CSV table of C-alpha atoms in Angstrom, one decimal:
chain,number,residue,atom,x,y,z
A,1,GLY,CA,-36.2,-6.8,1.3
A,2,GLY,CA,-39.4,-8.0,2.9
A,3,GLY,CA,-39.8,-10.1,6.0
A,4,THR,CA,-40.8,-13.7,6.4
A,5,LEU,CA,-44.4,-14.6,5.5
A,6,LEU,CA,-46.5,-16.4,8.1
A,7,GLU,CA,-49.2,-18.8,6.8
A,8,TRP,CA,-51.9,-20.8,8.5
A,9,GLU,CA,-53.7,-23.5,6.6
A,10,GLY,CA,-52.6,-22.0,3.3
A,11,GLN,CA,-53.7,-18.5,4.3
A,12,GLN,CA,-51.3,-15.6,4.8
A,13,ILE,CA,-51.8,-14.3,8.3
A,14,GLY,CA,-48.9,-11.9,8.6
A,15,GLU,CA,-45.3,-11.0,8.0
A,16,VAL,CA,-42.4,-11.1,10.4
A,17,PHE,CA,-39.4,-8.6,10.2
A,18,ALA,CA,-36.2,-9.3,12.2
A,19,TYR,CA,-34.1,-6.4,13.3
A,20,GLY,CA,-31.3,-5.6,15.8
A,21,MET,CA,-27.6,-4.8,16.0
A,22,PRO,CA,-26.4,-8.3,14.8
A,23,LEU,CA,-28.5,-8.1,11.7
A,24,GLU,CA,-27.5,-4.5,11.0
A,25,GLN,CA,-23.9,-5.6,11.2
A,26,MET,CA,-24.4,-8.5,8.9
A,27,ASP,CA,-26.1,-6.2,6.3
A,28,GLY,CA,-23.3,-3.6,6.7
A,29,ALA,CA,-20.6,-6.3,6.3
A,30,GLN,CA,-22.3,-7.7,3.1
A,31,TYR,CA,-22.7,-4.2,1.6
A,32,THR,CA,-19.1,-3.2,2.4
A,33,LEU,CA,-17.5,-6.4,1.1
A,34,ARG,CA,-19.5,-6.2,-2.1
A,35,ARG,CA,-18.1,-2.7,-2.7
A,36,MET,CA,-14.5,-3.6,-1.9
A,37,PRO,CA,-13.6,-4.4,-5.6
A,38,TYR,CA,-14.8,-1.0,-6.6
A,39,VAL,CA,-12.9,0.6,-3.8
A,40,GLY,CA,-9.7,-1.2,-4.9
A,41,LEU,CA,-10.1,0.0,-8.5
A,42,ALA,CA,-10.8,3.6,-7.4
A,43,ILE,CA,-7.7,3.5,-5.2
A,44,ALA,CA,-5.5,2.2,-8.1
A,45,ALA,CA,-6.8,4.9,-10.4
A,46,ILE,CA,-6.1,7.6,-7.9
A,47,VAL,CA,-2.6,6.3,-7.2
A,48,CYS,CA,-1.9,6.3,-11.0
A,49,ILE,CA,-3.2,9.8,-11.4
A,50,ILE,CA,-1.3,11.3,-8.5
A,51,LEU,CA,2.0,9.5,-9.2
A,52,GLY,CA,1.8,10.0,-12.9
A,53,GLY,CA,1.2,13.7,-12.4
A,54,SER,CA,3.9,14.0,-9.8
A,55,PHE,CA,6.7,12.2,-11.6
A,56,GLY,CA,5.6,12.6,-15.2
A,57,THR,CA,6.2,9.0,-16.0
A,58,ALA,CA,4.1,6.1,-17.1
A,59,LEU,CA,5.7,3.1,-15.5
A,60,ILE,CA,6.2,4.4,-11.9
A,61,PRO,CA,2.4,4.6,-11.1
A,62,VAL,CA,1.9,1.1,-12.6
A,63,ARG,CA,4.8,-0.3,-10.6
A,64,ALA,CA,3.5,1.3,-7.4
A,65,VAL,CA,0.1,-0.3,-7.9
A,66,ILE,CA,1.7,-3.7,-8.4
A,67,CYS,CA,3.9,-3.4,-5.3
A,68,ILE,CA,1.1,-2.1,-3.1
A,69,SER,CA,-1.3,-4.8,-4.3
A,70,TRP,CA,1.3,-7.5,-3.6
A,71,MET,CA,1.9,-6.2,-0.1
A,72,LEU,CA,-1.9,-6.2,0.6
A,73,VAL,CA,-2.4,-9.7,-0.8
A,74,VAL,CA,0.5,-11.1,1.4
A,75,THR,CA,-0.8,-9.3,4.5
A,76,ILE,CA,-4.3,-10.5,4.1
A,77,GLY,CA,-3.1,-14.0,3.4
A,78,ALA,CA,-0.9,-14.0,6.5
A,79,SER,CA,-3.9,-12.9,8.5
A,80,VAL,CA,-6.0,-15.7,7.2
A,81,MET,CA,-3.3,-18.2,8.1
A,82,VAL,CA,-3.1,-16.9,11.6
A,83,TYR,CA,-6.7,-16.1,12.5
A,84,GLN,CA,-8.6,-18.5,10.3
A,85,LEU,CA,-6.3,-21.5,9.9
A,86,GLY,CA,-4.7,-21.1,13.3
A,87,TYR,CA,-1.0,-21.5,12.2
A,88,LEU,CA,0.3,-19.7,15.3
A,89,GLU,CA,-2.2,-21.1,17.8
A,90,GLY,CA,0.5,-23.3,19.2
A,91,LEU,CA,2.3,-20.2,20.7
A,92,GLY,CA,-0.5,-19.9,23.2
A,93,LEU,CA,-0.9,-16.2,22.7
A,94,GLN,CA,-4.4,-14.9,22.7
A,95,ALA,CA,-3.6,-12.1,20.3
A,96,LEU,CA,-2.5,-14.6,17.6
A,97,ALA,CA,-5.2,-17.2,18.1
A,98,PRO,CA,-8.4,-17.6,16.2
A,99,SER,CA,-11.4,-16.1,17.9
A,100,GLY,CA,-15.0,-17.3,18.0
A,101,GLU,CA,-16.5,-20.6,17.0
A,102,ARG,CA,-16.3,-19.8,13.2
A,103,GLN,CA,-12.6,-18.8,13.4
A,104,ALA,CA,-12.8,-16.2,10.7
A,105,LEU,CA,-11.5,-12.7,10.2
A,106,PHE,CA,-13.8,-9.9,11.3
A,107,TRP,CA,-15.1,-8.0,8.3
A,108,LEU,CA,-13.9,-4.7,9.8
A,109,SER,CA,-10.3,-5.8,9.9
A,110,PRO,CA,-9.4,-5.8,6.2
A,111,THR,CA,-11.6,-2.9,5.4
A,112,ILE,CA,-9.9,-0.6,8.0
A,113,THR,CA,-6.4,-1.7,7.4
A,114,LEU,CA,-6.7,-1.5,3.6
A,115,ALA,CA,-6.8,2.3,3.5
A,116,ILE,CA,-4.0,2.7,6.2
A,117,LEU,CA,-1.6,0.3,4.5
A,118,VAL,CA,-2.2,1.9,1.1
A,119,GLY,CA,-1.4,5.3,2.6
A,120,LEU,CA,1.8,4.0,4.3
A,121,GLY,CA,2.9,2.0,1.3
A,122,LEU,CA,2.4,5.0,-1.0
A,123,ASP,CA,4.2,7.3,1.5
A,124,TYR,CA,7.4,5.1,1.6
A,125,ASP,CA,7.2,4.5,-2.2
A,126,VAL,CA,7.0,8.3,-3.0
A,127,PHE,CA,9.8,9.0,-0.5
A,128,PHE,CA,12.1,6.4,-2.2
A,129,MET,CA,11.1,7.3,-5.8
A,130,GLU,CA,11.7,11.0,-5.2
A,131,SER,CA,15.3,10.2,-4.4
A,132,VAL,CA,15.5,7.9,-7.5
A,133,VAL,CA,14.2,10.6,-9.8
A,134,GLU,CA,16.6,13.1,-8.3
A,135,HIS,CA,19.6,10.9,-9.0
A,136,PHE,CA,18.2,10.2,-12.5
A,137,ASP,CA,18.0,13.9,-13.1
A,138,ALA,CA,21.6,14.3,-12.0
A,139,GLY,CA,22.8,12.0,-14.8
A,140,TYR,CA,22.8,8.6,-13.2
A,141,SER,CA,21.5,5.6,-15.2
A,142,SER,CA,18.3,4.0,-14.1
A,143,ARG,CA,20.0,1.2,-12.1
A,144,GLU,CA,22.6,3.6,-10.7
A,145,ALA,CA,19.8,5.9,-9.5
A,146,VAL,CA,18.1,3.1,-7.7
A,147,VAL,CA,21.3,2.0,-6.0
A,148,GLU,CA,22.1,5.6,-4.9
A,149,ALA,CA,18.5,6.1,-3.7
A,150,LEU,CA,18.7,3.0,-1.6
A,151,ARG,CA,22.0,4.2,-0.1
A,152,HIS,CA,20.5,7.5,0.9
A,153,THR,CA,17.0,6.6,2.0
A,154,GLY,CA,17.2,2.9,3.0
A,155,THR,CA,18.1,3.5,6.6
A,156,ILE,CA,15.5,6.2,7.1
A,157,ILE,CA,12.7,4.1,5.6
A,158,CYS,CA,13.7,1.1,7.9
A,159,VAL,CA,13.7,3.3,11.0
A,160,ALA,CA,10.3,4.7,10.1
A,161,GLY,CA,9.0,1.2,9.6
A,162,VAL,CA,10.3,0.1,12.9
A,163,ILE,CA,8.6,3.0,14.6
A,164,MET,CA,5.3,2.3,13.0
A,165,PHE,CA,5.6,-1.4,13.8
A,166,LEU,CA,6.0,-0.6,17.5
A,167,ALA,CA,3.1,1.8,17.4
A,168,PHE,CA,0.8,-0.7,15.7
A,169,GLY,CA,2.1,-3.6,17.8
A,170,ALA,CA,0.5,-2.1,20.8
A,171,LEU,CA,-2.9,-3.2,19.4
A,172,LEU,CA,-1.7,-6.8,19.9
A,173,ALA,CA,-1.8,-6.2,23.7
A,174,SER,CA,-5.5,-5.6,23.6
A,175,THR,CA,-8.1,-8.2,24.7
A,176,THR,CA,-10.4,-7.3,21.8
A,177,PRO,CA,-10.0,-9.7,18.9
A,178,VAL,CA,-10.8,-7.3,16.2
A,179,LEU,CA,-8.0,-4.9,17.5
A,180,ASN,CA,-5.6,-7.8,17.5
A,181,GLN,CA,-6.3,-8.6,13.9
A,182,ILE,CA,-6.0,-5.0,12.8
A,183,GLY,CA,-2.7,-4.6,14.7
A,184,PHE,CA,-1.3,-7.8,13.2
A,185,MET,CA,-2.2,-6.8,9.7
A,186,LEU,CA,-0.7,-3.3,10.1
A,187,CYS,CA,2.5,-4.7,11.6
A,188,VAL,CA,2.9,-7.3,8.8
A,189,GLY,CA,2.1,-4.7,6.1
A,190,VAL,CA,4.6,-2.2,7.4
A,191,LEU,CA,7.4,-4.7,7.8
A,192,LEU,CA,6.8,-6.0,4.2
A,193,ASP,CA,6.7,-2.6,2.8
A,194,CYS,CA,9.8,-1.3,4.5
A,195,PHE,CA,12.1,-4.3,4.4
A,196,VAL,CA,10.9,-6.3,1.3
A,197,THR,CA,9.1,-4.0,-1.1
A,198,THR,CA,11.5,-1.0,-0.8
A,199,LYS,CA,14.6,-3.1,-0.6
A,200,VAL,CA,13.9,-6.0,-3.0
A,201,THR,CA,10.7,-5.7,-5.0
A,202,ILE,CA,11.0,-2.2,-6.3
A,203,PRO,CA,14.7,-2.4,-7.3
A,204,THR,CA,14.1,-5.8,-8.9
A,205,LEU,CA,11.1,-4.6,-11.0
A,206,MET,CA,13.0,-1.5,-12.1
A,207,ALA,CA,16.1,-3.6,-13.0
A,208,LEU,CA,14.0,-5.8,-15.2
A,209,VAL,CA,13.0,-2.8,-17.3
A,210,PRO,CA,15.6,-2.0,-20.0
A,211,ASP,CA,17.7,1.2,-20.0
A,212,ASN,CA,15.8,4.3,-18.8
A,213,ALA,CA,12.3,3.1,-19.8
A,214,ASN,CA,11.4,3.3,-16.1
A,215,PHE,CA,11.2,7.1,-16.5
A,216,TRP,CA,9.5,7.2,-19.9
A,217,PRO,CA,8.5,9.7,-21.4
A,218,LEU,CA,11.1,11.7,-19.4
A,219,GLU,CA,14.5,12.1,-20.9
A,220,GLN,CA,17.8,13.0,-19.3
A,221,LYS,CA,18.8,16.5,-20.4
A,222,THR,CA,22.4,16.0,-19.5
A,223,SER,CA,24.9,13.4,-18.6
A,224,MET,CA,27.3,13.8,-15.6
A,225,ARG,CA,30.1,12.3,-17.7
A,226,GLU,CA,29.6,14.8,-20.6
A,227,ARG,CA,29.5,18.0,-18.6
A,228,ALA,CA,32.9,18.0,-16.8
A,229,PHE,CA,34.4,21.5,-16.7
A,230,GLY,CA,37.4,22.7,-14.7
A,231,GLY,CA,37.7,19.4,-12.8
A,232,GLN,CA,34.1,19.6,-11.5
A,233,THR,CA,31.0,17.8,-12.7
A,234,VAL,CA,28.3,20.3,-13.8
A,235,PHE,CA,24.8,19.3,-14.8
A,236,VAL,CA,21.7,21.2,-15.6
A,237,GLN,CA,18.5,20.4,-13.9
A,238,ARG,CA,15.2,20.4,-15.7
A,239,PRO,CA,12.1,21.7,-14.0
A,240,PRO,CA,10.1,18.8,-12.4
A,241,PRO,CA,6.5,18.0,-13.4
A,242,SER,CA,3.9,20.6,-12.2
A,243,PHE,CA,2.8,18.5,-9.2
A,244,ARG,CA,6.4,18.4,-7.9
A,245,ARG,CA,7.2,22.1,-8.3
A,246,SER,CA,7.5,24.2,-5.1
A,247,LEU,CA,8.1,27.8,-4.2
A,248,SER,CA,11.8,26.9,-3.5
A,249,TRP,CA,12.4,25.8,-7.2
A,250,SER,CA,14.8,28.2,-8.8
A,251,HIS,CA,14.1,28.8,-12.5
């Protein structure tokens, strides 16, 4: 836009333009935050396309978007409580205290952590759901497949989450407030995703869906209980959707 008009006795005598690093950052912050809703919609669409093509189901991508959105909302809300409302200021830790006179989140903190948390959340989600789909293909019911997947992958996901928590937690040792905020948001997001979303939210949402509708339009081609032969359980695997096929798949 234009600058500020200067007038003297009703006559325009010039125009003043202000510039500098603070003003450039303010413009960048406003532009970025205005575009964040579009970024969120684009990420949701990409997640639905990738997961829908990978697993060949309709509900898994929608459920993934809901779980990741819930994790982001709780993470940002916790950051506001800590760095804007000062809920942990009584601990006396600089890394968990509001910074500056305005006591607000830096605009870079949520914009940077958004992409990282979506990637991590989607990574853990895909790892867990791959095991769920494999057990479903093997003849387990929807709920049985979730339970077996938790038994096989739950410990691995928790260990991976603890490792990422320790790595991101190092940012809390910094004396730079924006790095403290980014580290806090990443730590909270990782812990929520590994210990709450994977262990509670996903199984609960899948349990609320009746029968095998979680995998619609996929259908089980065989049942473990129907293909017993010679004292052994035999089942026939169907080829996975095209995105999940690999060179190791035997036709």
